[in-house]
Short mmCIF file of C-alpha atoms and ligand atoms in Angstrom, two decimals:
data_model
loop_
_atom_site.label_atom_id
_atom_site.label_comp_id
_atom_site.label_asym_id
_atom_site.label_seq_id
_atom_site.Cartn_x
_atom_site.Cartn_y
_atom_site.Cartn_z
CA MET A 1 66.15 175.15 -15.69
CA ILE A 2 69.58 173.71 -15.05
CA GLN A 3 71.77 175.32 -12.38
CA ARG A 4 75.01 176.46 -14.01
CA ASN A 5 78.19 175.79 -11.96
CA SER A 6 79.18 179.44 -12.28
CA GLY A 7 75.74 180.64 -11.17
CA ARG A 8 75.28 182.36 -14.57
CA LYS A 9 71.87 182.82 -16.16
CA ALA A 10 71.24 180.75 -19.29
CA ASP A 11 71.91 183.65 -21.65
CA GLU A 12 74.76 185.16 -19.62
CA LEU A 13 78.27 185.34 -21.07
CA ARG A 14 81.33 184.99 -18.88
CA PRO A 15 82.97 188.34 -18.07
CA MET A 16 84.66 189.57 -21.23
CA SER A 17 87.84 191.55 -21.55
CA ALA A 18 89.53 192.93 -24.67
CA LYS A 19 92.66 194.92 -25.30
CA VAL A 20 94.20 196.05 -28.55
CA GLY A 21 97.94 196.49 -29.20
CA VAL A 22 99.37 193.77 -26.95
CA VAL A 23 102.20 192.67 -29.29
CA PRO A 24 104.25 195.75 -30.21
CA ASN A 25 106.20 194.11 -33.06
CA ALA A 26 103.10 192.93 -34.91
CA ASP A 27 101.26 195.09 -37.44
CA GLY A 28 98.14 194.59 -35.34
CA SER A 29 97.34 192.64 -32.20
CA ALA A 30 94.71 192.04 -29.55
CA MET A 31 93.73 189.99 -26.52
CA PHE A 32 90.21 188.74 -25.94
CA SER A 33 88.94 186.68 -23.02
CA PHE A 34 85.75 184.94 -21.94
CA GLY A 35 86.31 184.23 -18.23
CA ASP A 36 89.33 181.93 -17.94
CA THR A 37 89.67 181.46 -21.69
CA VAL A 38 92.32 183.90 -22.92
CA ALA A 39 93.34 184.35 -26.56
CA ILE A 40 95.87 186.66 -28.15
CA ALA A 41 96.11 187.34 -31.87
CA ALA A 42 98.88 188.99 -33.85
CA VAL A 43 98.59 190.09 -37.48
CA TYR A 44 101.51 190.47 -39.90
CA GLY A 45 100.99 191.91 -43.34
CA PRO A 46 99.76 192.24 -45.95
CA ARG A 47 103.24 191.32 -47.18
CA GLN A 48 104.66 189.60 -50.28
CA LEU A 49 103.88 185.89 -50.24
CA HIS A 50 106.85 183.52 -50.43
CA PRO A 51 107.65 181.23 -52.14
CA GLN A 52 106.84 183.38 -55.14
CA HIS A 53 105.11 180.59 -57.11
CA MET A 54 102.35 180.63 -54.47
CA GLN A 55 101.51 184.26 -55.19
CA ASP A 56 98.19 184.98 -56.83
CA PRO A 57 98.08 188.19 -58.92
CA SER A 58 94.28 188.29 -58.57
CA THR A 59 94.13 188.23 -54.76
CA GLY A 60 95.90 188.15 -51.43
CA ILE A 61 95.45 185.27 -49.02
CA LEU A 62 94.58 185.06 -45.33
CA ARG A 63 96.68 182.50 -43.44
CA VAL A 64 95.57 181.62 -39.91
CA ASN A 65 97.52 179.63 -37.38
CA TYR A 66 95.71 178.71 -34.15
CA ASP A 67 97.70 177.16 -31.33
CA LEU A 68 96.70 176.02 -27.86
CA LEU A 69 99.78 176.52 -25.69
CA SER A 70 101.05 173.51 -23.71
CA PHE A 71 100.24 174.87 -20.28
CA SER A 72 96.94 176.51 -21.22
CA VAL A 73 95.13 173.32 -20.16
CA TYR A 74 95.27 171.12 -17.03
CA ASP A 75 96.70 168.09 -18.84
CA ARG A 76 99.76 169.54 -20.56
CA LYS A 77 99.19 169.52 -24.30
CA LYS A 78 101.95 168.22 -26.57
CA PRO A 79 103.40 171.26 -28.36
CA GLY A 80 102.97 171.66 -32.10
CA PRO A 81 100.20 171.32 -34.64
CA SER A 82 97.42 168.73 -34.39
CA ARG A 83 94.32 167.83 -36.37
CA ARG A 84 92.34 169.95 -33.92
CA SER A 85 94.54 173.03 -34.41
CA GLN A 86 94.40 172.60 -38.18
CA GLU A 87 90.61 172.43 -38.12
CA ILE A 88 90.31 175.50 -35.90
CA SER A 89 92.81 177.46 -38.01
CA LYS A 90 90.76 176.68 -41.11
CA VAL A 91 87.33 177.56 -39.68
CA THR A 92 88.79 180.75 -38.21
CA GLN A 93 90.12 181.71 -41.64
CA TRP A 94 86.68 181.09 -43.16
CA ALA A 95 84.97 183.04 -40.37
CA LEU A 96 87.15 186.09 -40.99
CA GLU A 97 87.43 186.12 -44.81
CA PRO A 98 83.93 187.51 -45.51
CA VAL A 99 84.80 190.86 -43.87
CA LEU A 100 88.05 191.32 -45.83
CA ASP A 101 88.58 192.36 -49.42
CA LEU A 102 91.67 190.29 -50.19
CA LYS A 103 91.52 191.24 -53.88
CA GLU A 104 92.84 194.66 -52.79
CA PHE A 105 96.17 193.04 -51.93
CA PRO A 106 97.29 190.85 -54.85
CA ASN A 107 100.32 188.57 -54.41
CA THR A 108 100.33 189.05 -50.65
CA VAL A 109 99.59 187.15 -47.47
CA ILE A 110 98.05 188.38 -44.25
CA ASP A 111 99.27 186.15 -41.42
CA VAL A 112 97.12 185.79 -38.31
CA GLN A 113 98.73 184.02 -35.37
CA ILE A 114 96.34 183.02 -32.58
CA TYR A 115 97.66 181.71 -29.27
CA ILE A 116 95.47 180.40 -26.49
CA LEU A 117 97.19 181.31 -23.24
CA GLN A 118 94.54 179.74 -21.03
CA ALA A 119 91.73 177.40 -22.09
CA ASP A 120 88.39 176.86 -20.40
CA ALA A 121 86.36 176.04 -23.54
CA GLY A 122 85.32 178.45 -26.26
CA THR A 123 88.89 179.00 -27.43
CA ARG A 124 88.07 179.14 -31.16
CA THR A 125 85.49 181.84 -30.51
CA ALA A 126 87.79 183.92 -28.26
CA GLY A 127 90.48 183.49 -30.95
CA ILE A 128 88.16 184.77 -33.68
CA ASN A 129 87.22 187.82 -31.56
CA ALA A 130 90.89 188.57 -30.87
CA ALA A 131 91.84 188.08 -34.54
CA SER A 132 89.06 190.35 -35.72
CA LEU A 133 90.33 193.10 -33.41
CA ALA A 134 93.96 192.51 -34.44
CA LEU A 135 93.05 192.84 -38.14
CA ALA A 136 91.28 196.13 -37.43
CA HIS A 137 94.25 197.29 -35.35
CA ALA A 138 96.58 196.47 -38.26
CA GLY A 139 94.57 198.97 -40.33
CA ILE A 140 93.38 196.35 -42.80
CA PRO A 141 90.14 197.58 -44.42
CA MET A 142 87.24 195.54 -43.01
CA LYS A 143 83.56 195.57 -43.83
CA ASN A 144 82.80 194.87 -40.19
CA LEU A 145 84.11 193.14 -37.07
CA VAL A 146 83.47 189.43 -36.57
CA CYS A 147 81.83 188.49 -33.27
CA SER A 148 81.98 184.91 -32.08
CA VAL A 149 80.69 182.85 -29.16
CA ALA A 150 79.98 179.22 -28.32
CA LEU A 151 76.28 178.70 -27.65
CA GLY A 152 74.77 175.35 -26.86
CA LYS A 153 72.42 173.18 -24.92
CA LEU A 154 72.78 171.65 -21.46
CA ASP A 155 70.24 168.87 -21.13
CA GLN A 156 67.05 170.79 -22.21
CA ASP A 157 68.32 174.34 -21.79
CA ILE A 158 69.78 176.65 -24.41
CA VAL A 159 72.78 178.41 -22.88
CA ALA A 160 75.47 180.91 -23.85
CA ASP A 161 79.24 180.58 -23.62
CA LEU A 162 79.79 177.08 -22.21
CA ASP A 163 82.81 176.65 -19.97
CA LYS A 164 84.81 173.41 -19.80
CA SER A 165 82.81 171.97 -16.89
CA GLU A 166 79.65 172.51 -18.96
CA GLU A 167 81.19 170.99 -22.10
CA ASP A 168 81.89 167.91 -19.97
CA PHE A 169 78.37 167.80 -18.43
CA GLU A 170 76.97 164.28 -18.40
CA GLY A 171 73.37 164.67 -17.16
CA GLY A 172 70.12 164.37 -19.14
CA GLU A 173 70.51 164.91 -22.88
CA GLY A 174 74.14 165.91 -22.28
CA PRO A 175 75.96 168.94 -23.67
CA THR A 176 75.71 170.40 -27.16
CA ASP A 177 78.40 172.81 -28.28
CA PHE A 178 77.31 175.22 -31.03
CA PRO A 179 80.05 177.77 -31.81
CA ILE A 180 78.95 180.60 -34.08
CA ALA A 181 80.41 183.78 -35.58
CA LYS A 182 78.46 186.72 -36.94
CA ILE A 183 79.41 189.65 -39.11
CA GLY A 184 79.11 192.57 -36.69
CA THR A 185 75.55 193.11 -35.48
CA GLY A 186 73.97 192.15 -38.83
CA ASN A 187 72.16 188.97 -39.79
CA ASP A 188 74.97 187.09 -41.51
CA PHE A 189 76.84 184.20 -39.96
CA SER A 190 80.38 183.22 -40.96
CA LEU A 191 80.71 180.21 -38.65
CA LEU A 192 78.19 177.58 -37.56
CA GLN A 193 79.51 174.40 -35.98
CA LEU A 194 77.74 171.71 -34.04
CA ASP A 195 79.15 169.15 -31.66
CA GLY A 196 76.40 167.12 -29.98
CA LYS A 197 72.73 167.02 -30.90
CA ILE A 198 69.89 169.51 -31.10
CA GLN A 199 66.31 169.42 -32.46
CA PRO A 200 65.77 171.59 -35.59
CA GLU A 201 63.11 173.74 -33.88
CA ARG A 202 65.56 174.60 -31.08
CA VAL A 203 68.14 175.91 -33.53
CA LYS A 204 65.92 179.03 -33.80
CA GLU A 205 66.59 179.67 -30.11
CA ILE A 206 70.32 179.43 -30.77
CA ILE A 207 69.99 181.91 -33.64
CA SER A 208 68.14 184.42 -31.39
CA LEU A 209 70.68 183.99 -28.62
CA ALA A 210 73.45 184.57 -31.17
CA ASP A 211 71.89 187.96 -31.98
CA VAL A 212 71.75 189.11 -28.38
CA THR A 213 75.17 187.83 -27.32
CA CYS A 214 77.02 189.03 -30.43
CA LYS A 215 75.75 192.57 -29.78
CA GLN A 216 77.38 192.44 -26.34
CA ILE A 217 80.64 191.10 -27.81
CA TYR A 218 80.59 193.79 -30.51
CA GLU A 219 80.34 196.51 -27.84
CA VAL A 220 83.35 195.09 -25.96
CA GLN A 221 85.36 194.94 -29.20
CA LYS A 222 84.37 198.47 -30.22
CA LYS A 223 85.35 199.83 -26.80
CA ALA A 224 88.79 198.15 -27.00
CA LEU A 225 89.42 199.66 -30.43
CA LYS A 226 88.32 203.10 -29.31
CA GLU A 227 90.66 202.92 -26.32
CA ALA A 228 93.57 201.99 -28.57
CA PHE A 229 93.01 204.83 -31.01
CA GLN A 230 92.22 207.56 -28.52
O1 CDP B 301 88.09 175.48 -27.29
P1 CDP B 301 86.92 175.15 -28.15
O2 CDP B 301 85.66 174.99 -27.32
O3 CDP B 301 86.74 176.10 -29.28
O4 CDP B 301 87.25 173.75 -28.86
P2 CDP B 301 87.11 172.25 -28.33
O5 CDP B 301 87.95 171.41 -29.25
O6 CDP B 301 85.67 171.91 -28.18
O7 CDP B 301 87.82 172.23 -26.91
C1 CDP B 301 87.11 172.45 -25.74
C2 CDP B 301 88.05 172.64 -24.59
O8 CDP B 301 88.70 171.42 -24.27
C3 CDP B 301 89.18 173.62 -24.79
O9 CDP B 301 88.77 174.97 -24.72
C4 CDP B 301 90.07 173.24 -23.65
O10 CDP B 301 89.60 173.81 -22.44
C5 CDP B 301 89.91 171.73 -23.61
N1 CDP B 301 91.03 171.04 -24.28
C6 CDP B 301 91.99 170.45 -23.47
O11 CDP B 301 91.88 170.48 -22.23
N2 CDP B 301 93.08 169.83 -24.06
C7 CDP B 301 93.22 169.79 -25.40
N3 CDP B 301 94.28 169.19 -25.95
C8 CDP B 301 92.23 170.38 -26.23
C9 CDP B 301 91.16 171.00 -25.62
#
């Protein structure tokens, strides 16, 4: 078994923290962190979509914008959109849509703004967790919360919640990054991505680890929502 830099066990998540209602002017907002990765999400809407010709009388739309702030990483990141931020915005939208009933809000848009204040890998997953909480905080009817985490493989070992030093690991078979999102504590996934390589039979181990870790994330999210509404 590989020794993790942080001393964590293979299936151990970084310390998580979640808080709802961090952006007073938004309709809903939340912060979610995995260790040094900190995401905030703000939700605006549902509100009339402009320009009007983009409105769809049969449904509302979910519009996600993910942004990694310039000083969230060691090498300052050039401000503004990139291919990476576009990809992450899109997969985040797809990860969240299954829990929403957008047909309830024809002609409208729900805007979700995700900002990564500090990045130490796993930012898309922290962003999805924050966005899921912010949507709930905005009072938008949801079938469930969405719980997300980056699982993966370091050399031969299946591990949970890779940090940046682990994503950059160069020993043995190298790192595999496998971000997932699940609908609450059920069986359904709304995000499966793979960066690296993994044998098909080992994907089962990832799926089991997703079950265990998402339950822990769900509890942290539920607690944050309860605190906000008490
Ligand atoms: O953040 P996530 O793991 O979801 O996505 P990634 O594209 O695999 O990025 C991994 C990590 O690389 C980020 O979390 C950042 O810590 C780092 N990164 C960076 O230092 N500079 C960038 N321009 C983009 C990412």
